[in-house]
XYZ file of C-alpha atoms in Angstrom:
307
model
C -100.511 -81.254 64.657
C -101.824 -84.745 64.003
C -102.732 -86.437 60.772
C -105.237 -84.457 58.615
C -104.370 -81.416 60.738
C -106.545 -82.614 63.625
C -105.626 -81.875 67.231
C -107.121 -83.094 70.555
C -110.367 -81.434 71.616
C -111.426 -80.314 68.152
C -114.904 -80.884 66.704
C -114.519 -82.833 63.451
C -117.030 -83.812 60.761
C -116.379 -86.516 58.140
C -118.388 -86.335 54.913
C -118.633 -89.546 52.896
C -120.535 -90.814 49.868
C -122.086 -94.129 48.857
C -118.975 -95.217 46.953
C -116.908 -95.202 50.145
C -116.337 -98.741 51.497
C -117.907 -99.167 54.933
C -114.724 -100.605 56.441
C -112.604 -97.714 55.136
C -115.085 -95.215 56.598
C -115.051 -96.961 59.981
C -111.259 -97.017 60.054
C -111.072 -93.292 59.319
C -113.637 -92.448 62.004
C -111.745 -94.516 64.585
C -108.461 -92.834 63.634
C -109.907 -89.326 63.928
C -111.673 -90.187 67.183
C -108.364 -91.297 68.668
C -106.799 -87.973 67.657
C -109.490 -85.679 69.097
C -110.163 -87.712 72.222
C -113.233 -89.362 73.703
C -114.732 -86.063 74.868
C -115.066 -84.780 71.308
C -117.396 -87.008 69.276
C -116.799 -87.209 65.516
C -119.800 -86.374 63.320
C -120.354 -88.450 60.158
C -122.551 -87.151 57.321
C -123.422 -88.411 53.850
C -122.682 -85.802 51.185
C -126.177 -86.219 49.724
C -127.824 -85.603 53.111
C -125.625 -82.742 54.312
C -128.066 -80.020 53.263
C -130.827 -81.696 55.309
C -128.686 -81.995 58.438
C -129.534 -79.937 61.503
C -126.028 -78.654 62.218
C -125.839 -75.130 63.543
C -123.592 -72.459 62.126
C -119.953 -72.603 63.237
C -120.150 -76.146 64.636
C -116.866 -77.719 63.516
C -113.174 -76.923 63.715
C -112.246 -79.339 60.912
C -114.286 -80.923 58.111
C -112.901 -83.838 56.109
C -114.797 -84.512 52.893
C -114.079 -87.121 50.250
C -110.976 -88.329 52.105
C -112.324 -91.853 52.701
C -110.349 -94.218 50.433
C -112.379 -95.117 47.348
C -114.607 -92.029 47.551
C -115.949 -90.480 44.332
C -117.791 -87.611 46.050
C -118.572 -84.554 43.930
C -119.058 -81.310 45.825
C -121.730 -79.039 44.389
C -121.807 -75.309 45.056
C -124.597 -75.875 47.598
C -122.572 -78.519 49.467
C -119.498 -76.289 49.587
C -121.593 -73.378 50.868
C -123.022 -75.602 53.609
C -119.522 -76.731 54.578
C -118.493 -73.086 54.900
C -121.584 -72.368 56.988
C -121.043 -75.087 59.599
C -117.307 -74.403 59.897
C -116.205 -72.276 62.832
C -114.457 -68.991 62.009
C -110.842 -69.935 61.321
C -111.829 -73.596 60.811
C -110.270 -75.828 58.120
C -111.689 -78.038 55.431
C -109.661 -80.815 53.817
C -111.278 -82.046 50.654
C -110.575 -84.654 48.002
C -112.399 -84.776 44.705
C -112.146 -86.436 41.320
C -111.310 -83.965 38.567
C -110.547 -84.090 34.869
C -107.433 -82.579 33.355
C -109.424 -80.778 30.645
C -113.020 -79.649 30.385
C -115.127 -82.098 28.442
C -118.746 -83.018 27.898
C -119.179 -84.299 31.466
C -120.197 -81.117 33.296
C -120.654 -83.029 36.564
C -116.912 -83.429 37.062
C -114.882 -80.268 37.578
C -111.502 -79.539 36.097
C -108.443 -79.297 38.328
C -108.420 -75.513 37.871
C -112.079 -75.025 38.788
C -112.038 -76.921 42.083
C -110.070 -74.283 44.078
C -112.221 -71.584 42.485
C -115.377 -73.363 43.669
C -114.090 -73.373 47.255
C -113.247 -69.677 47.067
C -116.703 -68.810 45.747
C -118.267 -70.690 48.670
C -116.651 -68.240 51.090
C -113.427 -70.032 52.012
C -110.040 -68.330 52.022
C -106.415 -69.417 51.735
C -107.488 -72.162 49.324
C -104.548 -74.174 48.060
C -103.941 -77.422 46.250
C -102.000 -79.920 48.338
C -101.477 -82.836 45.962
C -102.656 -84.693 42.879
C -102.912 -88.462 42.541
C -103.398 -90.674 39.523
C -106.201 -93.203 39.862
C -105.348 -96.848 40.389
C -107.124 -99.409 38.161
C -109.399 -100.280 41.100
C -110.320 -96.640 41.643
C -110.945 -96.111 37.924
C -113.322 -99.097 37.994
C -115.188 -97.537 40.958
C -115.535 -94.237 39.092
C -116.958 -96.023 36.074
C -119.517 -97.826 38.257
C -120.691 -94.792 40.271
C -120.223 -91.896 37.835
C -120.381 -93.653 34.492
C -117.192 -91.933 33.348
C -114.822 -93.961 31.187
C -112.149 -91.426 30.342
C -108.511 -91.849 31.278
C -107.908 -88.191 32.183
C -109.084 -88.399 35.798
C -107.082 -87.278 38.829
C -107.696 -87.113 42.564
C -106.950 -83.609 43.828
C -106.615 -82.733 47.496
C -107.257 -79.103 48.454
C -107.430 -77.188 51.688
C -109.312 -74.046 52.660
C -110.155 -71.996 55.739
C -113.143 -70.030 56.906
C -112.395 -66.344 57.608
C -111.993 -65.347 61.252
C -115.448 -63.803 61.310
C -118.969 -65.057 60.919
C -121.007 -64.398 57.797
C -123.098 -61.259 58.349
C -121.043 -60.033 61.291
C -120.159 -56.352 61.585
C -117.532 -54.289 63.309
C -117.235 -50.564 63.912
C -114.445 -48.846 62.032
C -112.511 -46.287 64.033
C -111.780 -43.540 61.548
C -110.517 -40.072 62.378
C -110.449 -37.359 59.746
C -109.407 -34.588 62.126
C -106.077 -32.914 61.468
C -103.727 -31.787 64.226
C -103.992 -27.989 64.629
C -101.071 -25.910 63.401
C -99.445 -22.883 65.064
C -102.329 -20.642 64.004
C -104.895 -22.914 65.618
C -106.235 -24.087 62.252
C -105.929 -27.735 61.118
C -102.611 -28.353 59.454
C -102.548 -29.242 55.758
C -100.231 -31.772 54.228
C -97.987 -29.831 51.802
C -98.015 -32.675 49.301
C -101.809 -32.703 49.323
C -102.008 -28.914 49.012
C -99.662 -28.994 46.021
C -101.961 -31.377 44.182
C -104.809 -28.870 44.428
C -102.804 -25.699 43.732
C -102.248 -24.182 40.278
C -99.281 -21.817 40.349
C -97.938 -19.417 37.715
C -95.142 -21.871 36.948
C -97.715 -24.424 35.910
C -98.952 -22.011 33.242
C -95.589 -21.657 31.479
C -95.823 -24.976 29.760
C -95.964 -24.268 26.041
C -97.749 -27.548 25.457
C -100.640 -26.582 27.722
C -103.728 -25.629 25.690
C -106.109 -23.247 27.412
C -109.654 -22.829 26.228
C -110.959 -19.363 25.379
C -114.330 -19.018 27.120
C -115.610 -16.785 24.292
C -115.123 -19.642 21.840
C -117.656 -21.670 23.777
C -120.402 -19.164 22.830
C -122.013 -19.048 19.394
C -123.947 -16.228 17.699
C -127.225 -17.475 19.144
C -125.859 -17.165 22.691
C -124.780 -13.535 22.064
C -128.130 -12.400 20.649
C -130.203 -10.151 22.940
C -133.390 -11.938 23.950
C -136.836 -10.552 23.194
C -138.295 -9.103 26.437
C -141.683 -10.642 25.663
C -140.094 -14.086 25.645
C -138.833 -13.544 29.193
C -142.261 -12.675 30.572
C -144.082 -15.449 32.317
C -147.452 -16.467 30.927
C -150.323 -14.668 32.643
C -153.143 -16.454 34.415
C -155.529 -15.214 31.723
C -153.377 -16.694 28.921
C -153.413 -20.147 30.454
C -157.190 -20.018 30.980
C -157.398 -19.259 34.705
C -160.461 -17.327 35.948
C -159.155 -16.807 39.463
C -155.958 -14.954 40.354
C -153.148 -16.694 42.215
C -152.430 -15.823 45.832
C -149.319 -13.853 44.870
C -150.513 -12.757 41.446
C -147.998 -10.703 39.459
C -149.569 -10.802 36.001
C -152.238 -8.172 36.723
C -155.270 -10.472 36.823
C -155.882 -9.772 40.516
C -155.988 -5.997 39.903
C -158.256 -6.472 36.917
C -160.733 -8.569 38.885
C -160.666 -6.088 41.776
C -161.341 -3.213 39.384
C -164.305 -5.012 37.888
C -165.655 -5.709 41.340
C -165.589 -2.042 42.343
C -166.594 -0.558 38.956
C -169.922 1.226 38.480
C -172.652 -0.805 36.825
C -173.504 0.384 33.321
C -176.786 2.247 33.026
C -179.251 0.835 30.515
C -181.314 4.007 30.135
C -178.746 6.679 30.953
C -181.125 8.438 33.381
C -180.079 6.819 36.660
C -178.387 9.981 37.959
C -181.611 12.031 37.697
C -183.351 10.264 40.589
C -186.040 7.624 41.214
C -188.596 9.354 39.005
C -186.455 8.607 35.963
C -185.132 5.160 37.008
C -186.310 1.726 35.883
C -187.871 -0.756 38.303
C -184.675 -2.846 38.269
C -182.269 0.092 38.549
C -179.452 -0.569 41.070
C -179.611 3.112 42.125
C -183.282 2.872 43.057
C -183.902 4.540 46.414
C -180.745 6.632 46.259
C -180.645 10.410 45.803
C -179.796 11.963 42.489
C -176.124 12.483 41.674
C -173.988 14.185 39.100
C -173.007 12.295 35.919
C -169.636 10.480 36.425
C -169.798 10.770 40.212
C -168.604 7.584 41.947
C -171.419 5.937 43.900
C -170.790 3.030 46.292
C -173.397 0.259 46.060
C -174.123 -2.630 48.337
C -173.254 -6.188 47.172
C -176.926 -7.155 46.737
C -177.436 -4.122 44.440
C -174.713 -5.059 41.915
C -176.694 -6.443 38.969
C -177.286 -5.193 35.447
C -179.889 -2.527 35.156
């Protein structure tokens, strides 16, 4: 494997920032191009323009970011996520970044401990720190010019990470079998160890330290009291204000309404049974023969009105 872990035929992207000297960037591109060969062009992107690039998913085998000498590139969470997106499954990223030894007021610069975590959160795996370098006076001057940081606790950390061997959002069918091999009786065999876990034998009850609950102790005096039968009866349709019985009425309202429907109308004069000569003009029995008192007489629907 060549320098930076690049081999012939690989697709490589180099990410640089404005602090990188143009000559140093050109030298790195030429070196990588010689390693991959003329048939594999090297892509060069500015870190601030990476999110606007038109690279497709899984485009590169290797991405080198911040490795140009003199670079002060800071990789945001969005930049790291984009790097993970355009990497091929199983692809590598080699990254250099300025870090501080301890967290301070400058939230733009990560600590040495947070940089590998940031790569992991972006979706990369097998993230590891390769080396740490102390800044030279020239590099410290460049940091002060581009980042405005004047502390003396800066380091250059080089880390490496890989993209998992699958694409984001991909799926695969799991081949699971829950069937047990049949035993001599033809029924699925049961693992004895598993059966023992779910079996309570008499030996398990001999432990003097085992406290068993008495089910009667779970009931209080209120639970043992015999309920009032009236409290168990469902409310009737009449009690809840219904004037029409339900389809499957059980409270007696249907029978009551049916009885009213077929009941004899009440006589206003008491002479209806004697015949038409003794009946009022509005009598429902008008036109019917005389009948005995109390005898049940069937009337038509249009005759059922108060006399």
